[in-house]
Amino acid sequence: MNSANSVYECSIIELDKHHSDRKGNLSVVQSNSVVPFDIKRIYYLYDVPGGESRGGHAHKKLYQLIIAASGSFSVTLDDGKIKRTFFLNHPYQGLYIVPGIWRTLDDFSSGAVCLVLASGKYDETDYIRDYDNFIQYKKTARI
Ligand code: TYD
Protein backbone atom coordinates (compact mmCIF):
# COMPACT_ATOMS: atom_id res chain seq x y z
CA MET A 1 0.00 0.00 0.00
CA ASN A 2 1.72 3.20 -1.20
CA SER A 3 0.08 5.32 1.50
CA ALA A 4 2.04 3.33 4.11
CA ASN A 5 5.46 4.24 2.69
CA SER A 6 7.90 5.94 5.04
CA VAL A 7 10.74 8.39 4.47
CA TYR A 8 13.15 5.54 5.28
CA GLU A 9 12.24 3.94 1.94
CA CYS A 10 13.74 7.00 0.22
CA SER A 11 17.50 7.25 -0.13
CA ILE A 12 20.46 8.75 -1.92
CA ILE A 13 21.58 6.59 -4.85
CA GLU A 14 25.18 6.92 -6.03
CA LEU A 15 25.21 7.08 -9.82
CA ASP A 16 27.86 5.69 -12.11
CA LYS A 17 30.53 8.32 -12.65
CA HIS A 18 32.91 8.06 -15.59
CA HIS A 19 35.82 10.35 -14.97
CA SER A 20 38.40 11.62 -17.40
CA ASP A 21 41.12 13.98 -16.20
CA ARG A 22 41.10 15.76 -19.53
CA LYS A 23 37.45 15.62 -20.55
CA GLY A 24 35.42 15.85 -17.35
CA ASN A 25 32.72 13.56 -15.98
CA LEU A 26 29.74 11.62 -17.21
CA SER A 27 27.04 9.97 -15.08
CA VAL A 28 24.50 7.40 -16.22
CA VAL A 29 21.02 6.40 -15.04
CA GLN A 30 19.36 3.36 -16.60
CA SER A 31 15.81 2.09 -16.06
CA ASN A 32 15.48 -0.87 -13.71
CA SER A 33 19.14 -0.99 -12.79
CA VAL A 34 20.36 2.17 -11.07
CA VAL A 35 16.75 3.19 -10.48
CA PRO A 36 14.28 0.42 -9.60
CA PHE A 37 11.61 1.67 -12.04
CA ASP A 38 11.01 2.27 -15.76
CA ILE A 39 11.78 5.91 -16.61
CA LYS A 40 8.78 7.27 -18.51
CA ARG A 41 9.31 11.03 -18.12
CA ILE A 42 12.07 13.53 -17.53
CA TYR A 43 11.55 17.11 -16.47
CA TYR A 44 13.74 19.76 -14.92
CA LEU A 45 13.37 22.87 -12.81
CA TYR A 46 15.68 25.82 -13.47
CA ASP A 47 15.79 29.61 -13.00
CA VAL A 48 14.19 29.11 -9.57
CA PRO A 49 14.56 32.47 -7.78
CA GLY A 50 16.52 32.44 -4.52
CA GLY A 51 14.20 31.96 -1.54
CA GLU A 52 11.54 30.26 -3.67
CA SER A 53 10.15 26.86 -2.74
CA ARG A 54 8.89 24.16 -5.17
CA GLY A 55 7.11 20.85 -4.74
CA GLY A 56 4.65 20.98 -1.88
CA HIS A 57 2.82 17.84 -2.91
CA ALA A 58 2.85 14.03 -2.74
CA HIS A 59 2.20 11.36 -5.36
CA LYS A 60 0.01 8.28 -5.02
CA LYS A 61 1.84 6.04 -7.50
CA LEU A 62 4.80 7.92 -8.93
CA TYR A 63 8.42 6.97 -8.21
CA GLN A 64 11.07 9.61 -8.85
CA LEU A 65 14.80 10.17 -8.84
CA ILE A 66 15.83 13.79 -8.20
CA ILE A 67 19.29 14.95 -9.25
CA ALA A 68 21.03 18.29 -8.76
CA ALA A 69 22.32 18.34 -12.37
CA SER A 70 23.85 21.73 -11.58
CA GLY A 71 24.11 23.78 -8.39
CA SER A 72 22.37 22.73 -5.21
CA PHE A 73 19.06 22.66 -3.33
CA SER A 74 17.42 20.94 -0.37
CA VAL A 75 14.66 18.37 -0.52
CA THR A 76 12.57 17.75 2.60
CA LEU A 77 10.62 14.50 2.66
CA ASP A 78 7.70 13.99 5.03
CA ASP A 79 5.68 10.81 5.53
CA GLY A 80 3.22 12.47 7.93
CA LYS A 81 5.23 11.38 10.96
CA ILE A 82 8.89 11.88 10.16
CA LYS A 83 10.71 14.49 8.10
CA ARG A 84 14.13 14.05 6.51
CA THR A 85 16.02 16.77 4.66
CA PHE A 86 18.58 15.97 1.97
CA PHE A 87 20.99 18.51 0.53
CA LEU A 88 21.68 17.70 -3.12
CA ASN A 89 24.82 19.25 -4.61
CA HIS A 90 26.46 16.48 -6.68
CA PRO A 91 25.35 15.50 -10.22
CA TYR A 92 26.49 11.93 -9.50
CA GLN A 93 23.90 11.42 -6.74
CA GLY A 94 20.13 11.02 -6.99
CA LEU A 95 17.43 11.10 -4.32
CA TYR A 96 15.07 8.16 -4.81
CA ILE A 97 11.51 8.99 -3.68
CA VAL A 98 8.78 6.39 -3.37
CA PRO A 99 5.03 7.21 -3.63
CA GLY A 100 3.15 8.50 -0.59
CA ILE A 101 5.77 11.06 0.48
CA TRP A 102 5.24 14.82 0.77
CA ARG A 103 8.22 16.72 -0.68
CA THR A 104 9.35 20.33 -0.57
CA LEU A 105 12.32 21.70 -2.49
CA ASP A 106 14.04 24.89 -1.39
CA ASP A 107 17.37 26.68 -0.87
CA PHE A 108 18.04 26.67 -4.63
CA SER A 109 21.47 28.04 -5.47
CA SER A 110 21.89 30.41 -8.38
CA GLY A 111 21.97 28.39 -11.62
CA ALA A 112 20.61 25.21 -9.98
CA VAL A 113 19.04 22.63 -12.29
CA CYS A 114 16.80 20.04 -10.62
CA LEU A 115 16.52 17.05 -12.93
CA VAL A 116 13.64 14.64 -12.21
CA LEU A 117 13.33 11.13 -13.64
CA ALA A 118 9.82 9.80 -13.13
CA SER A 119 8.12 6.41 -13.44
CA GLY A 120 4.99 7.77 -15.14
CA LYS A 121 3.69 10.41 -17.49
CA TYR A 122 2.22 13.61 -16.08
CA ASP A 123 -1.10 12.82 -14.41
CA GLU A 124 -2.72 15.47 -12.22
CA THR A 125 -4.93 12.79 -10.58
CA ASP A 126 -1.77 11.23 -9.10
CA TYR A 127 -1.04 14.40 -7.10
CA ILE A 128 -2.05 15.21 -3.52
CA ARG A 129 -1.57 18.96 -3.32
CA ASP A 130 -3.26 19.71 -0.01
CA TYR A 131 -1.31 18.83 3.17
CA ASP A 132 -4.44 18.05 5.23
CA ASN A 133 -5.61 15.66 2.48
CA PHE A 134 -2.15 14.08 2.55
CA ILE A 135 -2.39 13.44 6.30
CA GLN A 136 -5.85 11.91 5.76
CA TYR A 137 -4.40 9.73 2.97
CA LYS A 138 -1.61 8.52 5.28
CA LYS A 139 -4.18 7.65 7.94
CA THR A 140 -5.89 5.25 5.49
CA ALA A 141 -2.73 3.13 5.70
CA ARG A 142 -3.01 2.89 9.47
CA ILE A 143 -6.63 1.74 9.63
P1 TYD B 1 4.10 21.76 -10.35
O1 TYD B 1 3.87 20.31 -10.13
O2 TYD B 1 3.17 22.70 -9.62
O3 TYD B 1 5.59 22.16 -10.00
P2 TYD B 1 6.39 21.97 -8.63
O4 TYD B 1 5.60 21.02 -7.79
O5 TYD B 1 7.70 21.44 -9.03
O6 TYD B 1 6.52 23.31 -7.98
O7 TYD B 1 4.05 22.02 -11.89
C1 TYD B 1 4.13 23.33 -12.44
C2 TYD B 1 3.31 23.36 -13.71
O8 TYD B 1 3.89 22.49 -14.70
C3 TYD B 1 1.87 22.89 -13.50
O9 TYD B 1 1.04 23.76 -14.26
C4 TYD B 1 1.84 21.52 -14.10
C5 TYD B 1 2.93 21.57 -15.16
N1 TYD B 1 3.58 20.27 -15.39
C6 TYD B 1 3.34 19.59 -16.57
O10 TYD B 1 2.57 20.04 -17.44
N2 TYD B 1 3.97 18.41 -16.79
C7 TYD B 1 4.82 17.87 -15.89
O11 TYD B 1 5.40 16.78 -16.11
C8 TYD B 1 5.05 18.56 -14.64
C9 TYD B 1 5.97 18.03 -13.60
C10 TYD B 1 4.42 19.77 -14.45
mmCIF file of C-alpha atoms and ligand atoms in Angstrom:
data_model
loop_
_atom_site.group_PDB
_atom_site.id
_atom_site.type_symbol
_atom_site.label_atom_id
_atom_site.label_comp_id
_atom_site.label_asym_id
_atom_site.label_seq_id
_atom_site.Cartn_x
_atom_site.Cartn_y
_atom_site.Cartn_z
ATOM 1 C CA MET A 1 0.000 0.000 0.000
ATOM 2 C CA ASN A 2 1.716 3.205 -1.204
ATOM 3 C CA SER A 3 0.082 5.321 1.496
ATOM 4 C CA ALA A 4 2.037 3.326 4.111
ATOM 5 C CA ASN A 5 5.460 4.239 2.692
ATOM 6 C CA SER A 6 7.897 5.937 5.043
ATOM 7 C CA VAL A 7 10.736 8.391 4.470
ATOM 8 C CA TYR A 8 13.145 5.544 5.281
ATOM 9 C CA GLU A 9 12.239 3.941 1.941
ATOM 10 C CA CYS A 10 13.745 6.997 0.215
ATOM 11 C CA SER A 11 17.497 7.247 -0.133
ATOM 12 C CA ILE A 12 20.458 8.749 -1.920
ATOM 13 C CA ILE A 13 21.583 6.590 -4.849
ATOM 14 C CA GLU A 14 25.175 6.921 -6.029
ATOM 15 C CA LEU A 15 25.205 7.078 -9.822
ATOM 16 C CA ASP A 16 27.863 5.688 -12.112
ATOM 17 C CA LYS A 17 30.531 8.319 -12.651
ATOM 18 C CA HIS A 18 32.906 8.059 -15.588
ATOM 19 C CA HIS A 19 35.822 10.348 -14.970
ATOM 20 C CA SER A 20 38.400 11.615 -17.400
ATOM 21 C CA ASP A 21 41.123 13.981 -16.196
ATOM 22 C CA ARG A 22 41.104 15.763 -19.530
ATOM 23 C CA LYS A 23 37.449 15.615 -20.553
ATOM 24 C CA GLY A 24 35.418 15.853 -17.350
ATOM 25 C CA ASN A 25 32.723 13.565 -15.979
ATOM 26 C CA LEU A 26 29.744 11.619 -17.213
ATOM 27 C CA SER A 27 27.042 9.971 -15.085
ATOM 28 C CA VAL A 28 24.496 7.402 -16.217
ATOM 29 C CA VAL A 29 21.016 6.405 -15.038
ATOM 30 C CA GLN A 30 19.358 3.362 -16.596
ATOM 31 C CA SER A 31 15.812 2.092 -16.056
ATOM 32 C CA ASN A 32 15.482 -0.871 -13.710
ATOM 33 C CA SER A 33 19.142 -0.986 -12.788
ATOM 34 C CA VAL A 34 20.358 2.169 -11.075
ATOM 35 C CA VAL A 35 16.750 3.194 -10.481
ATOM 36 C CA PRO A 36 14.279 0.420 -9.604
ATOM 37 C CA PHE A 37 11.606 1.670 -12.039
ATOM 38 C CA ASP A 38 11.013 2.274 -15.757
ATOM 39 C CA ILE A 39 11.783 5.907 -16.606
ATOM 40 C CA LYS A 40 8.778 7.275 -18.514
ATOM 41 C CA ARG A 41 9.314 11.026 -18.122
ATOM 42 C CA ILE A 42 12.073 13.531 -17.529
ATOM 43 C CA TYR A 43 11.553 17.113 -16.474
ATOM 44 C CA TYR A 44 13.735 19.759 -14.918
ATOM 45 C CA LEU A 45 13.371 22.866 -12.814
ATOM 46 C CA TYR A 46 15.677 25.823 -13.473
ATOM 47 C CA ASP A 47 15.788 29.609 -12.996
ATOM 48 C CA VAL A 48 14.188 29.111 -9.570
ATOM 49 C CA PRO A 49 14.557 32.475 -7.783
ATOM 50 C CA GLY A 50 16.517 32.437 -4.518
ATOM 51 C CA GLY A 51 14.204 31.960 -1.540
ATOM 52 C CA GLU A 52 11.538 30.262 -3.668
ATOM 53 C CA SER A 53 10.146 26.863 -2.743
ATOM 54 C CA ARG A 54 8.889 24.157 -5.166
ATOM 55 C CA GLY A 55 7.106 20.852 -4.739
ATOM 56 C CA GLY A 56 4.647 20.982 -1.875
ATOM 57 C CA HIS A 57 2.819 17.837 -2.908
ATOM 58 C CA ALA A 58 2.845 14.032 -2.740
ATOM 59 C CA HIS A 59 2.196 11.358 -5.363
ATOM 60 C CA LYS A 60 0.005 8.277 -5.020
ATOM 61 C CA LYS A 61 1.842 6.045 -7.503
ATOM 62 C CA LEU A 62 4.799 7.919 -8.930
ATOM 63 C CA TYR A 63 8.419 6.972 -8.206
ATOM 64 C CA GLN A 64 11.072 9.613 -8.850
ATOM 65 C CA LEU A 65 14.802 10.173 -8.841
ATOM 66 C CA ILE A 66 15.826 13.792 -8.203
ATOM 67 C CA ILE A 67 19.286 14.953 -9.252
ATOM 68 C CA ALA A 68 21.031 18.291 -8.763
ATOM 69 C CA ALA A 69 22.325 18.340 -12.366
ATOM 70 C CA SER A 70 23.847 21.732 -11.581
ATOM 71 C CA GLY A 71 24.111 23.779 -8.393
ATOM 72 C CA SER A 72 22.374 22.730 -5.211
ATOM 73 C CA PHE A 73 19.062 22.663 -3.333
ATOM 74 C CA SER A 74 17.424 20.940 -0.369
ATOM 75 C CA VAL A 75 14.659 18.367 -0.520
ATOM 76 C CA THR A 76 12.568 17.752 2.596
ATOM 77 C CA LEU A 77 10.622 14.503 2.659
ATOM 78 C CA ASP A 78 7.702 13.992 5.027
ATOM 79 C CA ASP A 79 5.681 10.810 5.532
ATOM 80 C CA GLY A 80 3.220 12.465 7.927
ATOM 81 C CA LYS A 81 5.227 11.378 10.959
ATOM 82 C CA ILE A 82 8.890 11.879 10.164
ATOM 83 C CA LYS A 83 10.709 14.495 8.097
ATOM 84 C CA ARG A 84 14.131 14.050 6.508
ATOM 85 C CA THR A 85 16.021 16.771 4.658
ATOM 86 C CA PHE A 86 18.580 15.966 1.969
ATOM 87 C CA PHE A 87 20.990 18.514 0.527
ATOM 88 C CA LEU A 88 21.684 17.705 -3.122
ATOM 89 C CA ASN A 89 24.816 19.247 -4.608
ATOM 90 C CA HIS A 90 26.458 16.485 -6.681
ATOM 91 C CA PRO A 91 25.349 15.505 -10.224
ATOM 92 C CA TYR A 92 26.490 11.933 -9.496
ATOM 93 C CA GLN A 93 23.896 11.423 -6.744
ATOM 94 C CA GLY A 94 20.134 11.022 -6.992
ATOM 95 C CA LEU A 95 17.435 11.096 -4.324
ATOM 96 C CA TYR A 96 15.073 8.162 -4.809
ATOM 97 C CA ILE A 97 11.515 8.986 -3.685
ATOM 98 C CA VAL A 98 8.776 6.389 -3.370
ATOM 99 C CA PRO A 99 5.031 7.214 -3.627
ATOM 100 C CA GLY A 100 3.148 8.505 -0.593
ATOM 101 C CA ILE A 101 5.773 11.063 0.481
ATOM 102 C CA TRP A 102 5.240 14.815 0.767
ATOM 103 C CA ARG A 103 8.221 16.717 -0.681
ATOM 104 C CA THR A 104 9.353 20.328 -0.568
ATOM 105 C CA LEU A 105 12.318 21.695 -2.488
ATOM 106 C CA ASP A 106 14.038 24.889 -1.393
ATOM 107 C CA ASP A 107 17.370 26.678 -0.869
ATOM 108 C CA PHE A 108 18.041 26.673 -4.626
ATOM 109 C CA SER A 109 21.465 28.043 -5.473
ATOM 110 C CA SER A 110 21.888 30.412 -8.383
ATOM 111 C CA GLY A 111 21.966 28.394 -11.624
ATOM 112 C CA ALA A 112 20.606 25.213 -9.982
ATOM 113 C CA VAL A 113 19.040 22.629 -12.286
ATOM 114 C CA CYS A 114 16.798 20.037 -10.622
ATOM 115 C CA LEU A 115 16.523 17.047 -12.929
ATOM 116 C CA VAL A 116 13.641 14.645 -12.206
ATOM 117 C CA LEU A 117 13.327 11.134 -13.641
ATOM 118 C CA ALA A 118 9.818 9.796 -13.134
ATOM 119 C CA SER A 119 8.122 6.407 -13.439
ATOM 120 C CA GLY A 120 4.989 7.768 -15.136
ATOM 121 C CA LYS A 121 3.690 10.407 -17.490
ATOM 122 C CA TYR A 122 2.222 13.611 -16.079
ATOM 123 C CA ASP A 123 -1.097 12.819 -14.408
ATOM 124 C CA GLU A 124 -2.723 15.468 -12.220
ATOM 125 C CA THR A 125 -4.930 12.793 -10.576
ATOM 126 C CA ASP A 126 -1.767 11.229 -9.098
ATOM 127 C CA TYR A 127 -1.037 14.399 -7.095
ATOM 128 C CA ILE A 128 -2.049 15.206 -3.523
ATOM 129 C CA ARG A 129 -1.566 18.958 -3.320
ATOM 130 C CA ASP A 130 -3.260 19.708 -0.009
ATOM 131 C CA TYR A 131 -1.314 18.833 3.169
ATOM 132 C CA ASP A 132 -4.437 18.047 5.234
ATOM 133 C CA ASN A 133 -5.607 15.659 2.485
ATOM 134 C CA PHE A 134 -2.152 14.084 2.550
ATOM 135 C CA ILE A 135 -2.391 13.438 6.295
ATOM 136 C CA GLN A 136 -5.848 11.907 5.755
ATOM 137 C CA TYR A 137 -4.398 9.733 2.969
ATOM 138 C CA LYS A 138 -1.607 8.524 5.277
ATOM 139 C CA LYS A 139 -4.182 7.647 7.935
ATOM 140 C CA THR A 140 -5.893 5.245 5.490
ATOM 141 C CA ALA A 141 -2.730 3.130 5.701
ATOM 142 C CA ARG A 142 -3.007 2.894 9.471
ATOM 143 C CA ILE A 143 -6.627 1.737 9.631
HETATM 144 P P1 TYD B 1 4.099 21.760 -10.346
HETATM 145 O O1 TYD B 1 3.874 20.315 -10.128
HETATM 146 O O2 TYD B 1 3.170 22.699 -9.624
HETATM 147 O O3 TYD B 1 5.590 22.157 -10.003
HETATM 148 P P2 TYD B 1 6.388 21.974 -8.627
HETATM 149 O O4 TYD B 1 5.604 21.023 -7.787
HETATM 150 O O5 TYD B 1 7.702 21.442 -9.032
HETATM 151 O O6 TYD B 1 6.525 23.313 -7.982
HETATM 152 O O7 TYD B 1 4.055 22.021 -11.889
HETATM 153 C C1 TYD B 1 4.126 23.331 -12.438
HETATM 154 C C2 TYD B 1 3.311 23.362 -13.713
HETATM 155 O O8 TYD B 1 3.890 22.495 -14.696
HETATM 156 C C3 TYD B 1 1.871 22.894 -13.504
HETATM 157 O O9 TYD B 1 1.042 23.760 -14.260
HETATM 158 C C4 TYD B 1 1.840 21.520 -14.100
HETATM 159 C C5 TYD B 1 2.930 21.575 -15.162
HETATM 160 N N1 TYD B 1 3.583 20.270 -15.392
HETATM 161 C C6 TYD B 1 3.341 19.595 -16.573
HETATM 162 O O10 TYD B 1 2.566 20.041 -17.435
HETATM 163 N N2 TYD B 1 3.974 18.405 -16.791
HETATM 164 C C7 TYD B 1 4.819 17.868 -15.887
HETATM 165 O O11 TYD B 1 5.401 16.777 -16.108
HETATM 166 C C8 TYD B 1 5.049 18.564 -14.644
HETATM 167 C C9 TYD B 1 5.967 18.029 -13.599
HETATM 168 C C10 TYD B 1 4.417 19.774 -14.447
#
